[in-house]
mmCIF file of C-alpha atoms and ligand atoms in Angstrom:
data_model
loop_
_atom_site.group_PDB
_atom_site.id
_atom_site.type_symbol
_atom_site.label_atom_id
_atom_site.label_comp_id
_atom_site.label_asym_id
_atom_site.label_seq_id
_atom_site.Cartn_x
_atom_site.Cartn_y
_atom_site.Cartn_z
ATOM 1 C CA MET A 1 31.540 8.807 2.444
ATOM 2 C CA SER A 2 29.774 12.071 3.249
ATOM 3 C CA ALA A 3 26.209 12.385 2.080
ATOM 4 C CA ALA A 4 25.501 14.729 -0.795
ATOM 5 C CA PRO A 5 22.863 17.390 -0.087
ATOM 6 C CA LEU A 6 19.325 16.461 -1.021
ATOM 7 C CA GLU A 7 18.786 17.496 -4.614
ATOM 8 C CA LEU A 8 16.036 15.408 -6.140
ATOM 9 C CA ALA A 9 12.753 13.891 -5.012
ATOM 10 C CA ILE A 10 11.387 11.039 -7.081
ATOM 11 C CA ILE A 11 7.654 10.983 -6.599
ATOM 12 C CA LEU A 12 6.093 7.599 -7.191
ATOM 13 C CA PRO A 13 2.306 7.635 -7.222
ATOM 14 C CA THR A 14 1.239 4.096 -6.459
ATOM 15 C CA LEU A 15 -1.870 2.008 -6.655
ATOM 16 C CA ASN A 16 -1.193 -1.682 -6.103
ATOM 17 C CA GLU A 17 2.503 -1.682 -6.980
ATOM 18 C CA ARG A 18 3.768 -3.679 -4.011
ATOM 19 C CA GLY A 19 6.102 -6.007 -5.858
ATOM 20 C CA ASN A 20 7.537 -3.257 -8.039
ATOM 21 C CA LEU A 21 8.962 -1.045 -5.290
ATOM 22 C CA ALA A 22 12.026 -2.930 -4.076
ATOM 23 C CA PRO A 23 13.489 -3.583 -7.528
ATOM 24 C CA LEU A 24 12.721 -0.014 -8.575
ATOM 25 C CA MET A 25 14.666 1.356 -5.598
ATOM 26 C CA GLU A 26 17.668 -0.614 -6.774
ATOM 27 C CA ARG A 27 17.400 0.711 -10.286
ATOM 28 C CA ILE A 28 17.067 4.298 -9.049
ATOM 29 C CA ALA A 29 20.093 3.932 -6.781
ATOM 30 C CA ALA A 30 22.061 2.398 -9.631
ATOM 31 C CA SER A 31 21.223 5.399 -11.761
ATOM 32 C CA LEU A 32 21.604 8.273 -9.288
ATOM 33 C CA GLY A 33 24.244 6.998 -6.889
ATOM 34 C CA GLU A 34 23.935 6.522 -3.167
ATOM 35 C CA THR A 35 22.896 9.946 -1.929
ATOM 36 C CA GLY A 36 21.414 13.284 -2.880
ATOM 37 C CA TRP A 37 17.917 12.013 -3.590
ATOM 38 C CA GLU A 38 14.834 10.622 -1.943
ATOM 39 C CA VAL A 39 11.844 8.629 -3.070
ATOM 40 C CA LEU A 40 8.338 9.639 -2.054
ATOM 41 C CA VAL A 41 5.811 6.877 -2.396
ATOM 42 C CA VAL A 42 2.372 8.471 -2.549
ATOM 43 C CA ASP A 43 0.017 5.576 -2.141
ATOM 44 C CA ASP A 44 -3.753 5.723 -2.232
ATOM 45 C CA ASN A 45 -4.346 3.054 0.345
ATOM 46 C CA SER A 46 -3.670 0.200 -2.079
ATOM 47 C CA ALA A 47 -5.385 -3.056 -1.219
ATOM 48 C CA ASP A 48 -2.192 -5.021 -1.868
ATOM 49 C CA GLY A 49 -0.373 -3.276 0.975
ATOM 50 C CA THR A 50 1.943 -1.130 -1.136
ATOM 51 C CA ALA A 51 2.206 1.466 1.647
ATOM 52 C CA ASP A 52 3.283 -1.151 4.212
ATOM 53 C CA GLU A 53 5.813 -2.533 1.785
ATOM 54 C CA ALA A 54 7.191 0.992 1.283
ATOM 55 C CA ARG A 55 7.427 1.457 5.043
ATOM 56 C CA ALA A 56 9.184 -1.876 5.426
ATOM 57 C CA LEU A 57 11.731 -0.791 2.813
ATOM 58 C CA ALA A 58 12.031 2.642 4.446
ATOM 59 C CA ARG A 59 13.023 1.153 7.797
ATOM 60 C CA GLY A 60 16.192 -0.091 6.179
ATOM 61 C CA ASP A 61 16.658 2.844 3.801
ATOM 62 C CA ASN A 62 16.081 6.402 4.944
ATOM 63 C CA ARG A 63 15.915 7.685 1.368
ATOM 64 C CA ILE A 64 12.374 6.346 1.183
ATOM 65 C CA ARG A 65 9.336 8.168 2.509
ATOM 66 C CA VAL A 66 5.694 7.223 2.413
ATOM 67 C CA ILE A 67 2.507 9.203 2.158
ATOM 68 C CA GLN A 68 -0.508 6.995 2.547
ATOM 69 C CA ARG A 69 -3.699 8.736 1.546
ATOM 70 C CA ILE A 70 -7.006 7.428 2.750
ATOM 71 C CA GLY A 71 -10.222 8.474 1.073
ATOM 72 C CA ARG A 72 -8.434 10.346 -1.706
ATOM 73 C CA ARG A 73 -7.483 9.160 -5.138
ATOM 74 C CA GLY A 74 -5.790 10.223 -8.296
ATOM 75 C CA LEU A 75 -2.436 10.324 -10.001
ATOM 76 C CA ALA A 76 -2.383 14.113 -10.455
ATOM 77 C CA SER A 77 -3.225 14.872 -6.857
ATOM 78 C CA ALA A 78 -0.647 12.306 -5.713
ATOM 79 C CA ALA A 79 2.051 14.152 -7.657
ATOM 80 C CA ILE A 80 0.931 17.435 -6.100
ATOM 81 C CA GLU A 81 1.157 15.825 -2.671
ATOM 82 C CA GLY A 82 4.734 14.914 -3.467
ATOM 83 C CA PHE A 83 5.760 18.404 -4.636
ATOM 84 C CA CYS A 84 4.424 19.824 -1.395
ATOM 85 C CA ALA A 85 6.023 17.221 0.867
ATOM 86 C CA THR A 86 9.627 17.368 -0.269
ATOM 87 C CA ALA A 87 12.522 19.626 0.668
ATOM 88 C CA ALA A 88 14.425 18.654 -2.456
ATOM 89 C CA PRO A 89 14.821 21.538 -4.926
ATOM 90 C CA PHE A 90 13.955 19.276 -7.890
ATOM 91 C CA SER A 91 11.089 16.838 -8.245
ATOM 92 C CA ALA A 92 10.539 14.042 -10.710
ATOM 93 C CA VAL A 93 7.304 12.153 -11.211
ATOM 94 C CA MET A 94 7.394 8.644 -12.584
ATOM 95 C CA ASP A 95 5.439 5.391 -12.777
ATOM 96 C CA ALA A 96 6.298 2.817 -10.139
ATOM 97 C CA ASP A 97 5.769 -0.065 -12.575
ATOM 98 C CA HIS A 98 9.185 0.092 -14.324
ATOM 99 C CA GLN A 99 7.776 1.494 -17.551
ATOM 100 C CA HIS A 100 9.901 4.591 -16.998
ATOM 101 C CA ASP A 101 13.631 3.997 -17.129
ATOM 102 C CA PRO A 102 15.383 5.592 -14.109
ATOM 103 C CA ALA A 103 18.575 5.781 -16.180
ATOM 104 C CA LEU A 104 17.268 9.064 -17.634
ATOM 105 C CA LEU A 105 17.107 10.778 -14.229
ATOM 106 C CA PRO A 106 20.718 12.067 -14.102
ATOM 107 C CA GLN A 107 20.521 13.629 -17.590
ATOM 108 C CA MET A 108 17.195 15.239 -16.817
ATOM 109 C CA LEU A 109 18.551 16.672 -13.575
ATOM 110 C CA GLU A 110 21.735 17.974 -15.195
ATOM 111 C CA SER A 111 19.764 19.691 -17.892
ATOM 112 C CA LEU A 112 17.559 21.485 -15.370
ATOM 113 C CA LYS A 113 20.509 22.440 -13.188
ATOM 114 C CA ALA A 114 22.295 23.856 -16.210
ATOM 115 C CA GLY A 115 19.244 26.013 -16.837
ATOM 116 C CA GLU A 116 18.595 24.500 -20.253
ATOM 117 C CA ALA A 117 14.926 24.047 -19.540
ATOM 118 C CA ASP A 118 12.181 24.564 -16.966
ATOM 119 C CA VAL A 119 10.788 21.088 -17.439
ATOM 120 C CA ALA A 120 12.550 17.904 -18.493
ATOM 121 C CA ILE A 121 10.189 15.410 -20.071
ATOM 122 C CA ALA A 122 10.827 11.784 -20.876
ATOM 123 C CA SER A 123 9.038 11.283 -24.168
ATOM 124 C CA ARG A 124 7.791 8.030 -25.674
ATOM 125 C CA PHE A 125 7.550 9.635 -29.093
ATOM 126 C CA ALA A 126 10.638 11.857 -29.414
ATOM 127 C CA ASP A 127 13.303 10.909 -31.952
ATOM 128 C CA GLY A 128 15.241 7.985 -30.610
ATOM 129 C CA ALA A 129 12.471 6.844 -28.301
ATOM 130 C CA SER A 130 10.767 3.520 -28.582
ATOM 131 C CA THR A 131 7.610 1.882 -27.438
ATOM 132 C CA LYS A 132 8.269 -1.467 -29.017
ATOM 133 C CA ASP A 133 7.882 -3.367 -25.753
ATOM 134 C CA TRP A 134 4.526 -1.843 -25.317
ATOM 135 C CA ALA A 135 1.814 -2.576 -27.784
ATOM 136 C CA ASP A 136 -1.092 -0.204 -27.643
ATOM 137 C CA PRO A 137 -1.853 1.235 -31.077
ATOM 138 C CA GLU A 138 -5.077 2.817 -29.824
ATOM 139 C CA ARG A 139 -3.091 5.075 -27.560
ATOM 140 C CA GLU A 140 -0.637 6.067 -30.230
ATOM 141 C CA ARG A 141 -3.421 7.034 -32.570
ATOM 142 C CA LEU A 142 -4.975 9.153 -29.875
ATOM 143 C CA SER A 143 -1.795 11.003 -29.248
ATOM 144 C CA GLY A 144 -1.885 12.741 -32.642
ATOM 145 C CA LEU A 145 -5.014 14.672 -31.727
ATOM 146 C CA ALA A 146 -3.850 15.059 -28.166
ATOM 147 C CA ASN A 147 -0.624 16.669 -29.269
ATOM 148 C CA SER A 148 -2.229 19.362 -31.365
ATOM 149 C CA LEU A 149 -4.690 20.203 -28.600
ATOM 150 C CA ALA A 150 -1.854 20.261 -26.115
ATOM 151 C CA ARG A 151 0.097 22.696 -28.258
ATOM 152 C CA ARG A 152 -2.794 25.160 -28.114
ATOM 153 C CA LEU A 153 -3.123 24.720 -24.392
ATOM 154 C CA THR A 154 0.498 25.071 -23.404
ATOM 155 C CA GLY A 155 2.095 27.031 -26.191
ATOM 156 C CA VAL A 156 4.824 24.397 -26.305
ATOM 157 C CA GLU A 157 5.617 21.871 -29.007
ATOM 158 C CA LEU A 158 5.568 18.477 -27.329
ATOM 159 C CA THR A 159 5.860 14.987 -28.704
ATOM 160 C CA ASP A 160 4.364 13.424 -25.574
ATOM 161 C CA PRO A 161 2.199 15.848 -23.593
ATOM 162 C CA MET A 162 0.626 12.992 -21.640
ATOM 163 C CA SER A 163 3.942 11.678 -20.410
ATOM 164 C CA GLY A 164 3.877 10.588 -16.817
ATOM 165 C CA TYR A 165 7.658 10.929 -16.461
ATOM 166 C CA PHE A 166 9.066 14.431 -16.036
ATOM 167 C CA MET A 167 11.129 16.644 -13.755
ATOM 168 C CA LEU A 168 11.028 20.284 -12.721
ATOM 169 C CA ARG A 169 11.986 22.626 -9.901
ATOM 170 C CA SER A 170 9.875 21.821 -6.858
ATOM 171 C CA ASP A 171 9.219 25.467 -6.021
ATOM 172 C CA ILE A 172 7.913 26.145 -9.530
ATOM 173 C CA ALA A 173 5.606 23.153 -9.214
ATOM 174 C CA ARG A 174 4.346 24.330 -5.842
ATOM 175 C CA ALA A 175 3.745 27.844 -7.138
ATOM 176 C CA LEU A 176 1.505 26.400 -9.865
ATOM 177 C CA VAL A 177 -0.421 24.064 -7.577
ATOM 178 C CA PRO A 178 -3.170 26.545 -6.652
ATOM 179 C CA ARG A 179 -4.045 26.780 -10.354
ATOM 180 C CA LEU A 180 -4.174 23.032 -10.996
ATOM 181 C CA SER A 181 -7.371 21.069 -11.071
ATOM 182 C CA GLY A 182 -5.756 17.955 -9.602
ATOM 183 C CA ILE A 183 -8.296 15.845 -11.453
ATOM 184 C CA GLY A 184 -7.264 12.757 -13.390
ATOM 185 C CA PHE A 185 -3.715 12.010 -14.455
ATOM 186 C CA LYS A 186 -2.601 14.608 -16.964
ATOM 187 C CA ILE A 187 -0.507 16.434 -14.392
ATOM 188 C CA LEU A 188 2.244 17.457 -16.806
ATOM 189 C CA LEU A 189 -0.238 19.092 -19.147
ATOM 190 C CA ASP A 190 -1.853 20.817 -16.184
ATOM 191 C CA LEU A 191 1.451 22.239 -15.007
ATOM 192 C CA LEU A 192 2.463 23.450 -18.455
ATOM 193 C CA SER A 193 -0.833 25.128 -19.150
ATOM 194 C CA ALA A 194 -1.052 26.716 -15.692
ATOM 195 C CA ALA A 195 2.233 28.572 -16.179
ATOM 196 C CA ASP A 196 2.016 32.227 -17.174
ATOM 197 C CA GLY A 197 3.934 31.870 -20.416
ATOM 198 C CA PRO A 198 5.150 28.869 -22.360
ATOM 199 C CA MET A 199 7.633 26.910 -20.274
ATOM 200 C CA ARG A 200 10.992 25.930 -21.694
ATOM 201 C CA VAL A 201 10.892 22.217 -22.256
ATOM 202 C CA ARG A 202 13.517 19.669 -23.098
ATOM 203 C CA GLU A 203 12.527 16.173 -24.135
ATOM 204 C CA PHE A 204 14.468 13.003 -23.458
ATOM 205 C CA PRO A 205 13.736 9.997 -25.642
ATOM 206 C CA LEU A 206 12.427 7.179 -23.506
ATOM 207 C CA ASN A 207 12.425 3.497 -24.187
ATOM 208 C CA PHE A 208 9.008 2.853 -22.819
ATOM 209 C CA ALA A 209 9.046 -0.601 -21.304
ATOM 210 C CA ALA A 210 6.314 -3.045 -20.527
ATOM 211 C CA ARG A 211 4.857 -2.942 -17.054
ATOM 212 C CA ARG A 212 6.874 -5.211 -14.763
ATOM 213 C CA GLU A 213 4.042 -6.481 -12.600
ATOM 214 C CA GLY A 214 0.377 -5.693 -11.926
ATOM 215 C CA GLU A 215 -1.948 -3.931 -14.326
ATOM 216 C CA SER A 216 -2.457 -0.494 -15.817
ATOM 217 C CA LYS A 217 -4.946 1.759 -14.083
ATOM 218 C CA LEU A 218 -5.343 4.243 -16.894
ATOM 219 C CA ASP A 219 -6.655 2.228 -19.837
ATOM 220 C CA ARG A 220 -9.107 4.086 -21.999
ATOM 221 C CA ALA A 221 -9.143 7.029 -19.637
ATOM 222 C CA ILE A 222 -6.930 9.161 -21.808
ATOM 223 C CA ALA A 223 -9.372 10.667 -24.269
ATOM 224 C CA PHE A 224 -11.851 11.406 -21.562
ATOM 225 C CA ASP A 225 -9.315 12.884 -19.207
ATOM 226 C CA PHE A 226 -8.062 15.060 -21.981
ATOM 227 C CA LEU A 227 -11.468 16.491 -22.789
ATOM 228 C CA ALA A 228 -12.177 17.093 -19.112
ATOM 229 C CA GLY A 229 -8.875 18.942 -18.893
ATOM 230 C CA LEU A 230 -9.696 21.039 -21.914
ATOM 231 C CA TYR A 231 -13.038 21.999 -20.449
ATOM 232 C CA ASP A 232 -11.356 22.761 -17.152
ATOM 233 C CA LYS A 233 -9.037 25.261 -18.792
ATOM 234 C CA THR A 234 -11.735 27.022 -20.766
ATOM 235 C CA PHE A 235 -14.964 27.100 -18.750
ATOM 236 C CA GLY A 236 -13.749 25.468 -15.540
ATOM 237 C CA ARG A 237 -13.625 28.709 -13.615
ATOM 238 C CA LEU A 238 -17.223 29.503 -14.442
ATOM 239 C CA ILE A 239 -18.710 26.079 -13.785
ATOM 240 C CA PRO A 240 -16.373 23.516 -12.174
ATOM 241 C CA THR A 241 -15.616 20.504 -14.373
ATOM 242 C CA ARG A 242 -17.039 17.959 -12.018
ATOM 243 C CA PHE A 243 -20.269 19.838 -11.560
ATOM 244 C CA ALA A 244 -20.618 20.232 -15.317
ATOM 245 C CA LEU A 245 -20.165 16.479 -15.722
ATOM 246 C CA PHE A 246 -22.567 15.777 -12.912
ATOM 247 C CA GLY A 247 -25.116 18.070 -14.516
ATOM 248 C CA THR A 248 -24.689 16.502 -17.942
ATOM 249 C CA VAL A 249 -25.153 13.043 -16.479
ATOM 250 C CA GLY A 250 -28.207 14.366 -14.644
ATOM 251 C CA ALA A 251 -29.681 15.710 -17.878
ATOM 252 C CA ALA A 252 -29.151 12.336 -19.528
ATOM 253 C CA GLY A 253 -30.877 10.850 -16.490
ATOM 254 C CA VAL A 254 -33.951 12.961 -17.170
ATOM 255 C CA ILE A 255 -34.186 11.459 -20.663
ATOM 256 C CA VAL A 256 -33.862 7.958 -19.220
ATOM 257 C CA HIS A 257 -36.520 8.827 -16.698
ATOM 258 C CA MET A 258 -38.966 9.924 -19.382
ATOM 259 C CA ALA A 259 -38.252 6.855 -21.486
ATOM 260 C CA VAL A 260 -38.921 4.458 -18.611
ATOM 261 C CA LEU A 261 -42.031 6.364 -17.602
ATOM 262 C CA ALA A 262 -43.407 6.272 -21.131
ATOM 263 C CA LEU A 263 -42.594 2.573 -21.418
ATOM 264 C CA VAL A 264 -44.468 1.692 -18.234
ATOM 265 C CA LEU A 265 -47.417 3.935 -19.096
ATOM 266 C CA PHE A 266 -47.913 3.031 -22.734
ATOM 267 C CA TRP A 267 -46.325 -0.390 -23.167
ATOM 268 C CA PHE A 268 -47.224 -2.094 -19.925
ATOM 269 C CA GLY A 269 -50.324 0.045 -19.415
ATOM 270 C CA GLU A 270 -49.550 0.564 -15.736
ATOM 271 C CA GLY A 271 -50.568 3.652 -13.755
ATOM 272 C CA PHE A 272 -48.548 6.830 -13.338
ATOM 273 C CA VAL A 273 -47.405 6.066 -9.788
ATOM 274 C CA TYR A 274 -45.788 2.785 -10.822
ATOM 275 C CA GLY A 275 -44.278 4.402 -13.842
ATOM 276 C CA GLN A 276 -42.858 7.307 -11.924
ATOM 277 C CA ALA A 277 -41.436 5.024 -9.225
ATOM 278 C CA ALA A 278 -39.798 2.720 -11.764
ATOM 279 C CA ALA A 279 -38.448 5.721 -13.660
ATOM 280 C CA VAL A 280 -36.949 7.259 -10.513
ATOM 281 C CA ILE A 281 -35.129 4.047 -9.597
ATOM 282 C CA VAL A 282 -33.820 3.389 -13.093
ATOM 283 C CA ALA A 283 -32.749 6.996 -13.629
ATOM 284 C CA MET A 284 -31.015 7.161 -10.263
ATOM 285 C CA SER A 285 -29.130 3.945 -10.918
ATOM 286 C CA PHE A 286 -28.226 5.149 -14.392
ATOM 287 C CA ASN A 287 -26.896 8.385 -12.919
ATOM 288 C CA PHE A 288 -24.975 6.543 -10.257
ATOM 289 C CA ILE A 289 -23.256 4.261 -12.748
ATOM 290 C CA LEU A 290 -22.433 7.058 -15.173
ATOM 291 C CA ASN A 291 -21.143 9.379 -12.458
ATOM 292 C CA ASN A 292 -19.036 6.571 -11.104
ATOM 293 C CA ALA A 293 -17.576 5.845 -14.527
ATOM 294 C CA LEU A 294 -17.109 9.456 -15.697
ATOM 295 C CA THR A 295 -17.568 12.231 -13.172
ATOM 296 C CA TYR A 296 -15.631 10.421 -10.481
ATOM 297 C CA ARG A 297 -13.597 8.113 -12.649
ATOM 298 C CA ASP A 298 -10.427 9.075 -10.793
ATOM 299 C CA GLN A 299 -11.946 7.874 -7.533
ATOM 300 C CA ARG A 300 -14.190 5.221 -8.982
ATOM 301 C CA LEU A 301 -15.919 2.754 -6.665
ATOM 302 C CA ARG A 302 -15.133 -0.848 -7.550
ATOM 303 C CA GLY A 303 -16.309 -4.222 -6.362
ATOM 304 C CA ALA A 304 -19.864 -5.408 -5.772
ATOM 305 C CA ALA A 305 -20.113 -4.525 -2.068
ATOM 306 C CA THR A 306 -18.586 -1.060 -2.489
ATOM 307 C CA MET A 307 -20.782 -0.372 -5.510
ATOM 308 C CA LEU A 308 -23.898 -1.437 -3.637
ATOM 309 C CA ARG A 309 -23.046 0.782 -0.686
ATOM 310 C CA GLY A 310 -22.310 3.630 -3.086
ATOM 311 C CA TRP A 311 -25.583 3.107 -4.914
ATOM 312 C CA LEU A 312 -27.570 3.160 -1.665
ATOM 313 C CA GLY A 313 -25.749 6.287 -0.553
ATOM 314 C CA PHE A 314 -26.420 7.915 -3.900
ATOM 315 C CA CYS A 315 -30.148 7.135 -3.720
ATOM 316 C CA LEU A 316 -30.196 8.573 -0.220
ATOM 317 C CA THR A 317 -28.438 11.791 -1.174
ATOM 318 C CA CYS A 318 -30.709 12.118 -4.196
ATOM 319 C CA SER A 319 -33.781 11.966 -2.017
ATOM 320 C CA VAL A 320 -32.424 14.854 0.038
ATOM 321 C CA GLY A 321 -31.869 16.724 -3.204
ATOM 322 C CA ALA A 322 -35.391 15.876 -4.300
ATOM 323 C CA LEU A 323 -36.840 17.355 -1.114
ATOM 324 C CA ALA A 324 -34.852 20.551 -1.618
ATOM 325 C CA ASN A 325 -35.980 20.566 -5.230
ATOM 326 C CA ILE A 326 -39.674 20.286 -4.334
ATOM 327 C CA ALA A 327 -39.418 22.820 -1.512
ATOM 328 C CA VAL A 328 -37.805 25.479 -3.659
ATOM 329 C CA ALA A 329 -40.048 24.853 -6.661
ATOM 330 C CA SER A 330 -43.298 24.964 -4.710
ATOM 331 C CA LEU A 331 -42.214 28.054 -2.782
ATOM 332 C CA LEU A 332 -41.439 29.903 -6.004
ATOM 333 C CA GLU A 333 -44.612 28.665 -7.623
ATOM 334 C CA SER A 334 -46.671 29.880 -4.650
ATOM 335 C CA TYR A 335 -45.099 33.305 -5.115
ATOM 336 C CA GLY A 336 -46.481 33.268 -8.616
ATOM 337 C CA ALA A 337 -43.383 32.261 -10.579
ATOM 338 C CA PHE A 338 -44.082 30.693 -13.991
ATOM 339 C CA TRP A 339 -44.383 26.938 -13.415
ATOM 340 C CA MET A 340 -41.551 25.968 -15.711
ATOM 341 C CA LEU A 341 -39.214 28.503 -14.129
ATOM 342 C CA ALA A 342 -40.193 27.295 -10.659
ATOM 343 C CA ALA A 343 -39.504 23.697 -11.696
ATOM 344 C CA LEU A 344 -36.165 24.608 -13.243
ATOM 345 C CA SER A 345 -35.077 26.481 -10.135
ATOM 346 C CA GLY A 346 -36.024 23.438 -8.072
ATOM 347 C CA ILE A 347 -33.976 21.192 -10.336
ATOM 348 C CA LEU A 348 -30.968 23.502 -10.120
ATOM 349 C CA VAL A 349 -31.061 23.710 -6.322
ATOM 350 C CA GLY A 350 -31.684 19.970 -6.080
ATOM 351 C CA SER A 351 -28.732 19.102 -8.268
ATOM 352 C CA VAL A 352 -26.372 21.396 -6.378
ATOM 353 C CA TRP A 353 -27.467 19.570 -3.240
ATOM 354 C CA ASN A 354 -27.020 16.164 -4.835
ATOM 355 C CA TYR A 355 -23.634 17.148 -6.103
ATOM 356 C CA ALA A 356 -22.446 18.532 -2.770
ATOM 357 C CA LEU A 357 -23.718 15.572 -0.788
ATOM 358 C CA SER A 358 -22.657 12.790 -3.134
ATOM 359 C CA SER A 359 -19.185 14.212 -3.738
ATOM 360 C CA ARG A 360 -18.703 14.048 -0.006
ATOM 361 C CA PHE A 361 -20.607 10.980 1.078
ATOM 362 C CA VAL A 362 -20.580 8.693 -1.945
ATOM 363 C CA TRP A 363 -17.250 9.373 -3.658
ATOM 364 C CA GLY A 364 -15.629 11.271 -0.843
ATOM 365 C CA ARG A 365 -14.077 10.410 2.435
ATOM 366 C CA TYR A 366 -16.992 9.039 4.370
HETATM 367 N N1 GDD B 401 -1.530 7.362 -5.813
HETATM 368 C C1 GDD B 401 -2.093 6.972 -6.972
HETATM 369 N N2 GDD B 401 -3.441 7.173 -7.149
HETATM 370 N N3 GDD B 401 -1.351 6.384 -7.918
HETATM 371 C C2 GDD B 401 -1.957 6.000 -9.060
HETATM 372 C C3 GDD B 401 -3.329 6.172 -9.307
HETATM 373 C C4 GDD B 401 -4.106 6.790 -8.289
HETATM 374 O O1 GDD B 401 -5.309 6.985 -8.384
HETATM 375 N N4 GDD B 401 -3.620 5.671 -10.538
HETATM 376 C C5 GDD B 401 -2.461 5.207 -11.030
HETATM 377 N N5 GDD B 401 -1.451 5.378 -10.132
HETATM 378 C C6 GDD B 401 -0.037 5.049 -10.255
HETATM 379 C C7 GDD B 401 0.274 3.648 -10.719
HETATM 380 O O2 GDD B 401 0.433 2.764 -9.636
HETATM 381 C C8 GDD B 401 1.570 3.856 -11.475
HETATM 382 O O3 GDD B 401 2.682 3.859 -10.612
HETATM 383 C C9 GDD B 401 1.403 5.237 -12.078
HETATM 384 O O4 GDD B 401 0.466 5.919 -11.238
HETATM 385 C C10 GDD B 401 0.883 5.226 -13.530
HETATM 386 O O5 GDD B 401 -0.256 4.387 -13.615
HETATM 387 P P1 GDD B 401 -0.324 3.196 -14.675
HETATM 388 O O6 GDD B 401 -1.505 2.388 -14.349
HETATM 389 O O7 GDD B 401 1.011 2.526 -14.752
HETATM 390 O O8 GDD B 401 -0.585 4.053 -15.984
HETATM 391 P P2 GDD B 401 -0.279 3.647 -17.496
HETATM 392 O O9 GDD B 401 1.055 3.033 -17.600
HETATM 393 O O10 GDD B 401 -1.452 2.929 -18.034
HETATM 394 O O11 GDD B 401 -0.248 5.113 -18.171
HETATM 395 C C11 GDD B 401 0.963 5.677 -18.647
HETATM 396 O O12 GDD B 401 0.672 6.548 -19.703
HETATM 397 C C12 GDD B 401 -0.064 7.701 -19.349
HETATM 398 C C13 GDD B 401 -0.321 8.524 -20.585
HETATM 399 O O13 GDD B 401 -0.582 7.741 -21.674
HETATM 400 C C14 GDD B 401 1.673 6.402 -17.503
HETATM 401 O O14 GDD B 401 2.985 6.722 -17.921
HETATM 402 C C15 GDD B 401 0.964 7.663 -17.095
HETATM 403 O O15 GDD B 401 1.792 8.350 -16.149
HETATM 404 C C16 GDD B 401 0.728 8.509 -18.335
HETATM 405 O O16 GDD B 401 0.016 9.687 -17.979
HETATM 406 MN MN1 MN B 402 2.472 2.461 -16.188
#
């Protein structure tokens, strides 16, 4: 049998999906036939050895390829990685956990090839779809609001704008990549809203299954991710989303700082030095935890040892920021700037420093 030309890449972002890969390959092959497609496993250095499992499978099956990313995280950026790594003219993104039925792939591909749509989306909420194997009423309730926001953002009527299962032409995806934030997991929404005009969409009702093995990584992230995305599209060019989050967390930290300081001063009756020291430590830890949970939720640090190392690193980077803060503020003040303005400038410079350093050294690669 001669091999069909490569037509479709199935991008599987993975985080601890080791046991799900082999059976998924079989289901994909059963749906698409022997040739004409490839699977790209984009793994973020999963602790369970998903990347090694993918390589082991790939040695016996040259339709499988692996991208193992170290020091980077995120479903959206994994999908982008896939678009940019394939030679296939069409790309699909889907969960590796068997929640997305590969049986839809041929219909989605045919529809795109026939020019019926720019994007084929497997929808959990289109007519004929079902989510009965998957009980999560909180998510369904959320999707009502999400859908109306999404309509504004994309100009398209969608029943499931947060779907993680969709297909489009790879070159269109790549052309949109420079405009994507790559943050979080709402990659479909990002693509649709980055396009110049409304994209032509066709939805395919999906029977959303229960996860086969392992656990969901996206619980409760949806509402937050959505708001971050909305911000990104509106003010993101002016002040980057992450910096805005970092700054907001920092401002909350100032309130915590004052509260602790007041408590030590007036409740415990201790001196200012003790109060200030306690306040700095509490506020820094507060900021670290909140930034880890929100600002960097897509590359969150987990586990006691990792958290401790991250916390130490954060305190260290903050002290560099504090030095910059004091230097700038006192310089300006000595030039006769109004004290509050001098202090504010110091805070601004300090937080840019903190942001730059911690995004690289605490949540980044090193
Ligand atoms: N590389 C990489 N990096 N993969 C990731 C990451 C990450 O940071 N986080 C999750 N994944 C992988 C998972 O291993 C899985 O294959 C897929 O991305 C989706 O993650 P799940 O943990 O299965 O998400 P879910 O089932 O809770 O969320 C579903 O609904 C969302 C919207 O409600 C998925 O269908 C999502 O795609 C969808 O956006
Ligand atoms: Mn899933």
